[in-house]
Short mmCIF file of C-alpha atoms and ligand atoms in Angstrom, two decimals:
data_model
loop_
_atom_site.label_atom_id
_atom_site.label_comp_id
_atom_site.label_asym_id
_atom_site.label_seq_id
_atom_site.Cartn_x
_atom_site.Cartn_y
_atom_site.Cartn_z
CA MET A 272 -1.88 12.77 7.99
CA LYS A 273 1.67 13.69 8.07
CA PRO A 274 4.29 11.84 5.46
CA HIS A 275 6.87 9.35 6.33
CA ASP A 276 10.25 9.94 5.28
CA GLY A 277 10.64 6.50 5.48
CA MET A 278 9.85 3.15 4.36
CA TYR A 279 7.58 0.77 6.80
CA ILE A 280 10.17 -2.32 7.50
CA ASP A 281 10.13 -4.97 9.66
CA GLY A 282 7.79 -3.12 12.62
CA GLU A 283 9.59 0.37 11.89
CA TRP A 284 9.56 3.48 9.82
CA ARG A 285 13.35 3.20 8.47
CA PRO A 286 15.28 5.88 6.13
CA ALA A 287 15.13 4.75 2.59
CA ALA A 288 18.07 3.59 0.90
CA GLY A 289 18.41 6.69 -1.67
CA THR A 290 17.60 10.22 -1.47
CA GLU A 291 14.96 10.65 -4.19
CA THR A 292 11.00 11.60 -3.67
CA ILE A 293 8.04 11.33 -5.51
CA ASP A 294 5.49 14.93 -4.90
CA VAL A 295 1.99 14.11 -4.08
CA VAL A 296 -0.22 16.14 -6.06
CA ASN A 297 -3.57 17.80 -4.83
CA PRO A 298 -5.04 16.80 -8.56
CA ALA A 299 -8.00 19.72 -7.94
CA ASP A 300 -5.50 22.63 -7.62
CA GLU A 301 -2.26 20.63 -8.66
CA GLN A 302 -0.71 21.50 -5.64
CA VAL A 303 2.39 19.71 -4.19
CA PHE A 304 1.33 18.92 -0.43
CA ALA A 305 3.43 16.16 0.68
CA THR A 306 6.90 14.20 -0.33
CA VAL A 307 7.73 10.31 0.23
CA PRO A 308 10.54 8.47 -0.45
CA ALA A 309 10.82 6.72 -3.96
CA GLY A 310 12.51 3.07 -2.67
CA THR A 311 15.05 1.76 -4.67
CA ASP A 312 15.72 -2.43 -4.74
CA ALA A 313 17.46 -2.07 -1.97
CA ASP A 314 14.36 -0.69 0.02
CA VAL A 315 12.77 -3.97 -1.82
CA ASP A 316 15.13 -6.52 -0.96
CA ALA A 317 15.21 -5.31 3.14
CA ALA A 318 11.52 -5.62 3.24
CA VAL A 319 11.24 -8.85 1.28
CA ARG A 320 14.01 -10.26 3.69
CA ALA A 321 11.90 -8.88 7.00
CA ALA A 322 8.67 -10.67 4.99
CA ARG A 323 10.53 -13.97 4.79
CA ALA A 324 11.93 -13.61 8.24
CA ALA A 325 8.47 -13.03 9.24
CA LEU A 326 6.49 -15.81 7.53
CA PRO A 327 7.56 -19.08 9.85
CA GLY A 328 6.15 -17.27 12.83
CA TRP A 329 2.91 -15.59 11.21
CA ALA A 330 1.84 -19.10 8.82
CA GLY A 331 2.40 -20.84 12.32
CA THR A 332 -0.02 -18.82 14.31
CA ALA A 333 -3.43 -20.03 14.96
CA PRO A 334 -6.20 -18.72 12.53
CA ALA A 335 -7.74 -17.42 15.49
CA ASP A 336 -4.88 -15.29 16.61
CA ARG A 337 -4.70 -14.28 13.02
CA ALA A 338 -8.09 -13.11 12.81
CA ALA A 339 -7.67 -10.96 16.12
CA ARG A 340 -4.97 -9.32 14.98
CA ILE A 341 -7.19 -8.44 11.38
CA ALA A 342 -10.01 -7.44 14.01
CA ALA A 343 -7.59 -4.98 16.00
CA LEU A 344 -6.45 -3.50 12.15
CA ARG A 345 -10.63 -2.74 11.42
CA ASP A 346 -10.60 -1.23 14.07
CA VAL A 347 -8.14 1.27 13.99
CA LEU A 348 -8.99 2.11 10.65
CA ALA A 349 -12.36 2.59 12.21
CA GLY A 350 -11.34 4.92 14.16
CA ARG A 351 -8.82 6.70 11.33
CA ARG A 352 -11.98 6.82 9.15
CA ASP A 353 -12.06 10.91 9.22
CA GLU A 354 -8.25 10.85 8.32
CA ILE A 355 -8.52 8.21 5.43
CA ALA A 356 -11.45 10.29 3.73
CA GLU A 357 -9.25 13.19 3.95
CA THR A 358 -6.04 11.87 2.74
CA VAL A 359 -7.86 10.16 0.11
CA ALA A 360 -9.91 13.48 -0.95
CA ALA A 361 -6.16 15.40 -1.09
CA GLU A 362 -4.20 12.80 -2.99
CA LEU A 363 -7.13 11.41 -4.97
CA GLY A 364 -9.07 14.93 -5.14
CA ALA A 365 -12.61 12.73 -4.47
CA PRO A 366 -15.60 14.49 -3.14
CA LEU A 367 -14.82 14.15 0.46
CA ALA A 368 -19.07 12.36 1.29
CA PHE A 369 -17.52 9.70 -1.59
CA ALA A 370 -14.04 9.66 0.21
CA GLN A 371 -16.13 8.98 3.18
CA ALA A 372 -19.12 6.56 1.92
CA VAL A 373 -16.44 4.44 -0.14
CA HIS A 374 -12.94 5.31 0.08
CA ALA A 375 -12.75 4.95 3.96
CA ASP A 376 -15.64 2.58 4.79
CA LEU A 377 -15.37 -0.28 2.02
CA PRO A 378 -11.84 -0.90 2.91
CA ILE A 379 -13.22 -1.12 6.53
CA LYS A 380 -15.64 -3.24 6.08
CA VAL A 381 -13.49 -5.42 3.67
CA ALA A 382 -10.96 -5.53 6.40
CA GLY A 383 -13.80 -7.23 8.73
CA SER A 384 -14.89 -9.05 6.53
CA TYR A 385 -11.40 -11.07 6.65
CA ALA A 386 -11.29 -11.09 10.54
CA GLU A 387 -14.75 -13.36 9.86
CA LEU A 388 -13.45 -15.48 7.23
CA ALA A 389 -10.13 -16.03 8.82
CA ALA A 390 -11.56 -17.01 12.00
CA GLY A 391 -14.02 -19.47 10.47
CA HIS A 392 -12.20 -21.00 7.52
CA ALA A 393 -11.46 -24.74 6.66
CA PHE A 394 -7.83 -24.94 7.04
CA GLU A 395 -8.25 -28.43 6.98
CA GLU A 396 -10.34 -30.90 4.79
CA ARG A 397 -10.26 -34.94 5.25
CA ILE A 398 -10.65 -36.33 1.25
CA GLY A 399 -11.49 -40.31 1.35
CA ASN A 400 -8.04 -41.39 3.31
CA SER A 401 -6.22 -38.26 3.10
CA THR A 402 -6.04 -35.05 5.08
CA VAL A 403 -5.53 -31.75 2.95
CA PHE A 404 -4.01 -28.70 4.84
CA HIS A 405 -4.30 -25.34 3.02
CA GLU A 406 -1.15 -23.41 3.80
CA PRO A 407 -0.33 -19.99 3.05
CA VAL A 408 1.49 -19.28 -0.31
CA GLY A 409 4.52 -17.23 1.28
CA VAL A 410 5.50 -13.99 0.73
CA VAL A 411 3.12 -11.81 -1.23
CA GLY A 412 4.37 -9.00 -3.41
CA ALA A 413 1.33 -6.51 -3.72
CA ILE A 414 1.50 -3.37 -6.25
CA THR A 415 -1.93 -1.46 -6.38
CA PRO A 416 -3.27 1.20 -8.11
CA TRP A 417 -4.44 5.02 -7.36
CA ASN A 418 -8.00 4.98 -8.13
CA TYR A 419 -9.71 3.30 -4.94
CA PRO A 420 -6.35 3.45 -2.97
CA LEU A 421 -6.99 1.70 0.42
CA HIS A 422 -9.37 -0.55 -0.58
CA GLN A 423 -7.10 -2.09 -2.97
CA ILE A 424 -4.44 -2.59 -0.70
CA VAL A 425 -7.28 -4.11 1.91
CA ALA A 426 -8.37 -6.35 -0.49
CA LYS A 427 -4.99 -8.16 -0.97
CA VAL A 428 -3.51 -7.32 2.50
CA ALA A 429 -6.05 -8.60 4.79
CA PRO A 430 -6.68 -11.87 2.70
CA ALA A 431 -2.73 -12.30 2.54
CA LEU A 432 -2.85 -12.13 6.26
CA ALA A 433 -5.89 -14.01 7.08
CA ALA A 434 -4.32 -16.67 5.05
CA GLY A 435 -0.91 -17.04 6.88
CA CYS A 436 0.98 -15.03 4.16
CA THR A 437 3.73 -11.81 4.90
CA VAL A 438 3.32 -8.94 2.56
CA VAL A 439 5.02 -6.59 1.26
CA LEU A 440 2.99 -3.46 -0.90
CA LYS A 441 4.61 -1.41 -3.44
CA PRO A 442 1.42 1.28 -3.68
CA ALA A 443 0.72 3.65 -6.09
CA GLU A 444 3.23 6.98 -6.77
CA ASP A 445 -0.08 8.91 -7.06
CA THR A 446 -1.85 7.52 -3.13
CA PRO A 447 0.87 6.66 -1.08
CA LEU A 448 -0.10 8.70 1.89
CA VAL A 449 -3.13 6.59 2.85
CA ALA A 450 -0.79 3.61 2.19
CA GLN A 451 1.61 5.06 4.86
CA LEU A 452 -1.33 6.00 7.00
CA PHE A 453 -2.37 2.13 6.58
CA ALA A 454 1.34 1.47 7.70
CA ASP A 455 0.98 3.04 11.14
CA SER A 456 -2.69 1.41 11.33
CA VAL A 457 -0.96 -2.23 11.33
CA HIS A 458 1.19 -1.27 13.54
CA GLU A 459 -1.17 0.36 15.96
CA ALA A 460 -2.95 -3.14 15.82
CA GLY A 461 -0.20 -4.80 16.92
CA LEU A 462 0.74 -7.25 14.04
CA PRO A 463 4.07 -8.73 14.76
CA ALA A 464 7.70 -6.70 13.14
CA GLY A 465 7.63 -8.18 9.32
CA VAL A 466 4.27 -9.53 8.40
CA PHE A 467 3.44 -6.21 6.88
CA ASN A 468 5.83 -4.17 5.14
CA LEU A 469 5.74 -1.05 2.49
CA VAL A 470 7.91 0.52 -0.40
CA THR A 471 6.55 3.91 -1.77
CA GLY A 472 8.19 3.85 -5.23
CA LEU A 473 7.74 3.97 -9.07
CA GLY A 474 6.09 1.11 -10.59
CA PRO A 475 9.24 0.62 -13.01
CA VAL A 476 11.49 0.73 -10.10
CA ALA A 477 9.96 -0.51 -7.09
CA GLY A 478 7.40 -2.59 -8.50
CA GLN A 479 9.54 -4.16 -11.12
CA ALA A 480 12.05 -4.99 -8.63
CA LEU A 481 9.54 -6.87 -6.47
CA VAL A 482 8.16 -8.65 -8.84
CA ALA A 483 11.72 -9.85 -10.21
CA HIS A 484 12.57 -10.84 -6.17
CA PRO A 485 13.40 -14.57 -5.81
CA GLY A 486 11.87 -14.13 -1.77
CA VAL A 487 8.67 -13.28 -3.27
CA ASP A 488 5.88 -16.14 -3.90
CA LEU A 489 3.01 -14.36 -5.38
CA VAL A 490 2.18 -11.48 -7.10
CA SER A 491 -1.10 -10.07 -6.60
CA PHE A 492 -1.38 -6.75 -9.08
CA THR A 493 -3.95 -4.45 -9.90
CA GLY A 494 -3.88 -1.98 -12.96
CA SER A 495 -3.40 -1.70 -16.73
CA THR A 496 -3.65 -4.72 -18.52
CA ALA A 497 -0.46 -3.37 -20.56
CA VAL A 498 1.68 -3.66 -16.96
CA GLY A 499 -0.24 -6.80 -16.13
CA LYS A 500 1.36 -8.68 -18.84
CA GLN A 501 4.69 -7.73 -18.33
CA ILE A 502 4.29 -8.85 -14.70
CA ALA A 503 2.65 -11.50 -15.64
CA ALA A 504 5.67 -12.94 -17.91
CA THR A 505 8.32 -11.63 -15.51
CA ALA A 506 6.57 -13.85 -12.33
CA GLY A 507 5.83 -17.14 -14.95
CA ALA A 508 9.56 -17.17 -16.12
CA ALA A 509 10.17 -17.56 -11.97
CA VAL A 510 6.70 -19.58 -11.73
CA LYS A 511 5.72 -17.38 -9.18
CA ARG A 512 1.51 -17.43 -8.89
CA VAL A 513 -0.03 -14.41 -10.16
CA ALA A 514 -3.81 -12.79 -9.56
CA LEU A 515 -4.38 -9.73 -11.97
CA GLU A 516 -6.91 -7.49 -11.27
CA LEU A 517 -6.98 -5.70 -14.96
CA GLY A 518 -8.95 -3.71 -16.94
CA GLY A 519 -12.61 -3.41 -18.17
CA LYS A 520 -14.83 -2.38 -20.64
CA SER A 521 -18.08 -3.55 -19.19
CA ALA A 522 -22.05 -3.91 -20.41
CA ASN A 523 -24.83 -2.20 -19.01
CA VAL A 524 -27.31 -4.22 -20.90
CA ILE A 525 -30.81 -2.70 -21.08
CA LEU A 526 -33.40 -4.84 -22.22
CA PRO A 527 -36.68 -4.16 -24.03
CA THR A 528 -38.63 -5.01 -21.01
CA ALA A 529 -36.99 -2.56 -18.48
CA ASP A 530 -37.81 0.27 -16.57
CA LEU A 531 -35.75 2.35 -18.62
CA ALA A 532 -35.41 5.30 -16.48
CA LYS A 533 -34.03 3.74 -13.55
CA ALA A 534 -31.63 1.69 -15.52
CA VAL A 535 -30.12 4.97 -17.60
CA ASN A 536 -30.10 6.64 -14.05
CA VAL A 537 -28.07 4.07 -12.31
CA GLY A 538 -26.03 3.11 -15.32
CA VAL A 539 -25.30 7.24 -15.60
CA ALA A 540 -24.15 6.90 -11.70
CA ASN A 541 -22.11 3.78 -12.05
CA VAL A 542 -19.69 5.54 -14.77
CA MET A 543 -19.67 8.46 -13.13
CA SER A 544 -18.68 7.83 -9.73
CA ASN A 545 -15.02 8.36 -8.39
CA THR A 546 -14.74 10.30 -11.77
CA GLY A 547 -15.39 7.20 -14.40
CA GLN A 548 -11.59 5.75 -12.47
CA THR A 549 -13.42 2.49 -11.55
CA CYS A 550 -12.15 -0.83 -13.75
CA SER A 551 -15.76 -2.25 -13.20
CA ALA A 552 -17.78 0.76 -14.55
CA TRP A 553 -20.16 -0.10 -17.08
CA THR A 554 -19.03 2.25 -19.82
CA ARG A 555 -21.07 0.95 -22.36
CA MET A 556 -24.90 1.37 -22.12
CA LEU A 557 -26.69 -0.83 -24.83
CA VAL A 558 -30.68 0.02 -25.69
CA HIS A 559 -32.65 -1.54 -27.78
CA ARG A 560 -33.34 0.73 -31.26
CA GLU A 561 -36.59 1.57 -30.45
CA ARG A 562 -35.90 3.20 -27.12
CA TYR A 563 -32.89 4.57 -27.82
CA ASP A 564 -33.59 8.00 -28.88
CA GLU A 565 -35.45 8.32 -25.00
CA ALA A 566 -32.52 6.31 -23.41
CA VAL A 567 -30.27 9.19 -24.49
CA ALA A 568 -32.51 11.80 -23.64
CA LEU A 569 -32.40 10.31 -20.04
CA ALA A 570 -28.85 10.04 -19.75
CA ALA A 571 -27.85 13.69 -21.13
CA ALA A 572 -30.31 15.09 -18.38
CA ALA A 573 -28.43 12.35 -15.83
CA ALA A 574 -25.54 14.04 -17.06
CA ALA A 575 -26.07 17.24 -15.89
CA LYS A 576 -26.68 16.67 -12.19
CA TYR A 577 -22.70 15.56 -11.93
CA VAL A 578 -21.62 19.24 -11.36
CA PRO A 579 -17.43 19.07 -11.12
CA GLY A 580 -16.28 19.97 -8.10
CA GLU A 581 -19.43 19.00 -6.26
CA ARG A 582 -20.64 15.56 -7.33
CA ILE A 583 -17.67 14.75 -9.21
CA GLY A 584 -14.00 15.44 -8.47
CA PRO A 585 -11.03 15.79 -10.84
CA VAL A 586 -8.88 12.78 -12.76
CA VAL A 587 -6.00 11.94 -10.55
CA ASN A 588 -3.34 13.47 -12.73
CA ALA A 589 -1.95 15.47 -15.74
CA GLU A 590 -1.33 12.61 -17.77
CA GLN A 591 -5.26 10.68 -16.89
CA GLN A 592 -6.44 14.35 -18.13
CA ALA A 593 -4.70 14.08 -21.23
CA ARG A 594 -5.35 10.39 -21.87
CA VAL A 595 -9.51 11.13 -21.30
CA ARG A 596 -9.39 14.44 -23.85
CA GLY A 597 -7.68 12.16 -26.38
CA TYR A 598 -10.31 9.40 -26.38
CA ILE A 599 -13.71 11.97 -25.97
CA GLU A 600 -11.39 13.67 -29.27
CA GLN A 601 -11.09 10.52 -30.86
CA GLY A 602 -15.05 9.99 -29.99
CA ILE A 603 -15.80 12.68 -31.93
CA ALA A 604 -13.62 11.67 -34.96
CA GLU A 605 -14.92 8.68 -35.54
CA GLY A 606 -18.25 9.89 -36.02
CA ALA A 607 -20.06 9.27 -32.61
CA ARG A 608 -22.42 12.46 -31.28
CA LEU A 609 -21.94 14.23 -28.14
CA VAL A 610 -24.81 14.10 -26.04
CA ALA A 611 -23.26 16.00 -22.90
CA GLY A 612 -19.36 17.25 -21.97
CA GLY A 613 -16.87 17.12 -24.37
CA PRO A 614 -12.76 17.49 -24.27
CA GLU A 615 -12.89 21.16 -22.89
CA ALA A 616 -11.35 21.20 -19.08
CA PRO A 617 -14.49 22.49 -17.07
CA ARG A 618 -11.73 24.34 -15.12
CA ALA A 619 -8.46 25.72 -15.75
CA LEU A 620 -6.61 24.47 -13.01
CA GLY A 621 -6.34 21.30 -11.22
CA TYR A 622 -7.21 17.87 -13.82
CA TRP A 623 -11.24 18.52 -14.57
CA VAL A 624 -12.98 16.72 -17.21
CA SER A 625 -16.38 17.39 -18.14
CA PRO A 626 -18.87 14.36 -17.46
CA THR A 627 -19.50 13.30 -20.89
CA ILE A 628 -21.63 10.99 -22.97
CA PHE A 629 -21.77 10.08 -26.44
CA ALA A 630 -24.32 8.47 -28.55
CA ASP A 631 -24.47 6.68 -32.11
CA VAL A 632 -21.30 4.46 -31.33
CA THR A 633 -20.64 1.52 -32.91
CA PRO A 634 -19.30 -1.40 -31.46
CA GLY A 635 -15.84 -1.21 -33.99
CA MET A 636 -15.21 2.66 -32.22
CA THR A 637 -12.36 3.14 -29.72
CA ILE A 638 -14.16 4.55 -27.07
CA ALA A 639 -16.23 1.35 -27.75
CA GLN A 640 -13.37 -1.13 -26.92
CA GLU A 641 -10.68 0.72 -24.75
CA GLU A 642 -10.68 1.81 -21.22
CA ILE A 643 -11.00 5.06 -20.83
CA PHE A 644 -11.10 5.27 -17.31
CA GLY A 645 -12.42 8.97 -16.95
CA PRO A 646 -16.32 10.08 -17.12
CA VAL A 647 -17.41 9.13 -20.41
CA LEU A 648 -20.31 7.11 -21.48
CA SER A 649 -20.63 5.17 -24.77
CA ILE A 650 -24.64 4.75 -25.80
CA LEU A 651 -25.29 1.64 -28.31
CA ALA A 652 -28.28 0.42 -30.14
CA TYR A 653 -29.10 -2.77 -30.66
CA GLU A 654 -31.35 -4.70 -32.66
CA ASP A 655 -32.43 -8.16 -30.81
CA GLU A 656 -31.21 -10.00 -28.02
CA ASP A 657 -28.23 -11.81 -30.04
CA ASP A 658 -27.43 -8.93 -31.14
CA ALA A 659 -26.75 -7.19 -27.66
CA LEU A 660 -25.35 -10.15 -26.36
CA ARG A 661 -22.84 -9.83 -29.62
CA ILE A 662 -22.02 -6.54 -28.20
CA ALA A 663 -21.51 -7.18 -24.80
CA ASN A 664 -19.24 -9.65 -25.33
CA GLY A 665 -17.36 -7.91 -28.31
CA THR A 666 -14.23 -6.64 -26.52
CA VAL A 667 -11.10 -8.38 -24.87
CA TYR A 668 -12.61 -7.62 -21.44
CA GLY A 669 -14.72 -9.37 -19.25
CA LEU A 670 -14.97 -7.50 -15.85
CA ALA A 671 -18.45 -6.20 -14.69
CA GLY A 672 -21.69 -5.63 -16.36
CA ALA A 673 -25.19 -5.15 -15.84
CA VAL A 674 -28.72 -6.58 -16.98
CA TRP A 675 -31.82 -5.13 -16.51
CA ALA A 676 -35.19 -6.50 -17.66
CA GLY A 677 -38.72 -6.76 -16.41
CA ASP A 678 -38.60 -9.77 -14.43
CA ASP A 679 -34.95 -11.20 -12.61
CA ALA A 680 -35.32 -14.42 -14.67
CA GLU A 681 -34.91 -12.69 -18.18
CA ALA A 682 -31.91 -10.66 -16.75
CA VAL A 683 -30.69 -14.01 -15.31
CA ALA A 684 -30.82 -15.71 -18.31
CA PHE A 685 -28.76 -13.06 -20.47
CA ALA A 686 -26.37 -12.84 -17.58
CA ARG A 687 -25.51 -16.30 -18.00
CA ARG A 688 -24.95 -16.31 -21.78
CA MET A 689 -22.15 -12.88 -20.92
CA GLU A 690 -18.30 -13.33 -20.95
CA THR A 691 -17.65 -11.36 -17.24
CA GLY A 692 -16.94 -12.10 -13.72
CA GLN A 693 -19.71 -9.88 -12.31
CA VAL A 694 -23.13 -8.88 -13.21
CA ASP A 695 -25.75 -6.49 -11.27
CA ILE A 696 -29.46 -8.11 -11.82
CA ASN A 697 -31.59 -4.92 -12.43
CA GLY A 698 -29.89 -2.52 -9.71
CA GLY A 699 -28.37 -5.28 -7.34
CA ARG A 700 -26.13 -4.30 -4.32
CA PHE A 701 -22.38 -4.47 -3.89
CA ASN A 702 -21.58 -7.56 -2.19
CA PRO A 703 -18.15 -7.07 -0.43
CA LEU A 704 -18.00 -10.80 -0.20
CA ALA A 705 -18.82 -12.08 -3.56
CA PRO A 706 -16.03 -12.90 -5.81
CA PHE A 707 -14.60 -9.86 -8.24
CA GLY A 708 -12.47 -10.70 -11.09
CA GLY A 709 -11.93 -10.95 -14.36
CA TYR A 710 -12.92 -13.13 -17.86
CA LYS A 711 -10.70 -12.84 -20.42
CA GLN A 712 -8.14 -9.77 -20.38
CA SER A 713 -9.65 -8.51 -17.75
CA GLY A 714 -7.52 -10.89 -15.32
CA VAL A 715 -6.71 -14.00 -13.40
CA GLY A 716 -7.78 -14.73 -9.70
CA ARG A 717 -10.79 -13.09 -7.44
CA GLU A 718 -10.45 -10.78 -5.08
CA LEU A 719 -12.53 -10.28 -1.85
CA GLY A 720 -14.49 -12.79 0.49
CA PRO A 721 -13.73 -16.73 0.55
CA HIS A 722 -12.41 -17.10 -3.00
CA GLY A 723 -10.41 -13.76 -2.54
CA LEU A 724 -8.70 -15.83 0.47
CA ALA A 725 -8.33 -18.95 -1.51
CA GLU A 726 -6.29 -16.74 -3.99
CA TYR A 727 -3.14 -16.59 -1.00
CA LEU A 728 -3.40 -20.59 0.18
CA GLN A 729 -2.16 -23.92 -1.68
CA THR A 730 -3.06 -27.14 -0.49
CA LYS A 731 -0.38 -30.35 0.93
CA SER A 732 -2.11 -33.62 0.71
CA LEU A 733 -1.25 -36.17 3.57
CA GLN A 734 -2.50 -39.89 2.51
CA PHE A 735 -3.40 -42.08 5.94
P1 NAP B 73 -0.63 0.90 -13.91
O1 NAP B 73 0.79 1.75 -14.49
O2 NAP B 73 -1.14 -0.35 -14.62
O3 NAP B 73 -0.23 1.05 -12.43
C1 NAP B 73 -0.83 -0.01 -11.40
C2 NAP B 73 0.68 0.05 -10.47
O4 NAP B 73 1.32 -0.80 -11.20
C3 NAP B 73 1.46 1.02 -9.68
O5 NAP B 73 1.89 0.62 -8.41
C4 NAP B 73 2.48 1.53 -10.63
O6 NAP B 73 3.46 2.07 -9.98
C5 NAP B 73 2.41 -0.07 -10.92
N1 NAP B 73 3.31 -0.34 -11.86
C6 NAP B 73 3.72 0.54 -13.11
N2 NAP B 73 4.90 -0.48 -13.90
C7 NAP B 73 5.20 -1.40 -13.51
C8 NAP B 73 6.00 -2.20 -13.70
N3 NAP B 73 6.46 -1.95 -15.06
N4 NAP B 73 6.26 -3.40 -12.37
C9 NAP B 73 5.67 -3.53 -11.59
N5 NAP B 73 4.53 -1.95 -11.28
C10 NAP B 73 4.50 -1.19 -12.37
O7 NAP B 73 -1.65 2.10 -13.93
P2 NAP B 73 -1.50 3.61 -14.69
O8 NAP B 73 -0.75 4.09 -14.78
O9 NAP B 73 -2.07 4.51 -12.57
O10 NAP B 73 -2.92 4.18 -14.92
C11 NAP B 73 -2.65 3.35 -16.50
C12 NAP B 73 -3.99 2.79 -17.03
O11 NAP B 73 -4.03 1.68 -16.10
C13 NAP B 73 -5.71 3.69 -16.65
O12 NAP B 73 -5.77 4.31 -17.37
C14 NAP B 73 -6.73 2.33 -16.41
O13 NAP B 73 -6.81 2.54 -17.89
C15 NAP B 73 -6.03 1.37 -16.01
N6 NAP B 73 -6.05 1.33 -14.34
C16 NAP B 73 -6.71 -0.14 -14.27
C17 NAP B 73 -7.13 -0.10 -13.15
C18 NAP B 73 -7.81 -1.06 -12.44
O14 NAP B 73 -8.27 -1.10 -11.02
N7 NAP B 73 -7.90 -1.93 -13.01
C19 NAP B 73 -6.61 0.79 -12.04
C20 NAP B 73 -5.61 1.89 -12.41
C21 NAP B 73 -5.41 2.05 -13.46
P3 NAP B 73 3.00 3.47 -10.37
O15 NAP B 73 2.20 4.12 -9.44
O16 NAP B 73 4.27 4.27 -10.28
O17 NAP B 73 2.96 3.62 -11.75
MG1 MG B 74 1.72 4.11 -14.17
#
């Protein structure tokens, strides 16, 4: 991937308004290997104007034609799979096999799902004497994080395009290259000029300008709860719609009847995946008091398989490394017992963190309450099911979770009482069509599948 020195606006790469740039760093070795322009208000304004100008044409395009363009985009992305994986491996530090299987293949699959959903969606319905049209919300301002950089772009842009919206994207400053690759792919797929626009830049500058721009009708944001609250306040003051995909502190609840070894091994793998940088990771493992010691031993053994540089990469930047290390030190200071890893970095060069597991964690500890966003698992003991439920629901978050039991019905009964948006039952497989999003402070709205498409639509009723 050769970096562009401009912004993708109105169907072409054009020079940035300002001269500031952002260094792109490989977190595995701290080397700067590319630079991209840092957008300003002027770039955002030009991009929003282009998106507004393109809106009537794209909104008026037949859904089948929009579907065909999204299918073409899927095909271009599929053809560039290796380049996507290499780009994400370099700018995020993901191991190449994981970058291929997840960072490249998942967004290709999601793009394909929206080609189908756009073609099949009922954009018109009859309710009594009314005809109800499901119309695009308008211009979408999309702001994405670095942890699943292409997936989060596609999970916003594909449904927005399927709905007939036009888009301005501000990707994370740490992972701008895969966003440029995506813009190139949109171009190659032949989408009309202005339907998709890219402005690289810093959150408080370009991101803030996009949220505040009067030409944006809906802001879709994924990232930290702190920034999400700010964005919701700005958008709320202008009566703009928002979709917020925020943090998580999800519980992996292992009921006494569960297959303990399987539940623990899958649970550890879930947390270590993407170096713990997953908002929906099950970072709290809840085990019955009677099987607690056995579970801790299994988890410590499982952690040993995650060798930094092999199955697990570095974290994304120096700030995240310092943040995660701070949480590990705080866990020790608050009395949790380290059974794997610790605060020392396993390598001197690069932003590495040791896969870390804490036992004897109690629900009120900082490491049991706050999102760490690194390869750190907390194991908590519960006395009975009601206690497990209190612990599982006892954070401000509610994004995901897991329940393991001797049979699915028992696990489902527990899952129904959880305050969270997604629960995997006995190791259930990821479904790219299932609605994804949070209860409580984990967010507002849903992404993926038909529910993700509905976020970008508004209704108009005609009475006869
Ligand atoms: P963040 O600051 O919330 O970043 C997310 C996106 O928002 C980035 O594109 C960011 O730009 C942009 N942004 C930042 N400030 C903004 C503002 N005032 N107005 C508009 N846009 C703004 O997250 P982070 O700094 O990358 O990570 C911090 C913590 O957030 C992590 O440790 C983790 O706990 C959480 N996080 C959660 C998720 C998730 O999927 N839920 C993803 C990433 C991080 P810049 O790239 O320039 O900052
Ligand atoms: Mg930030």
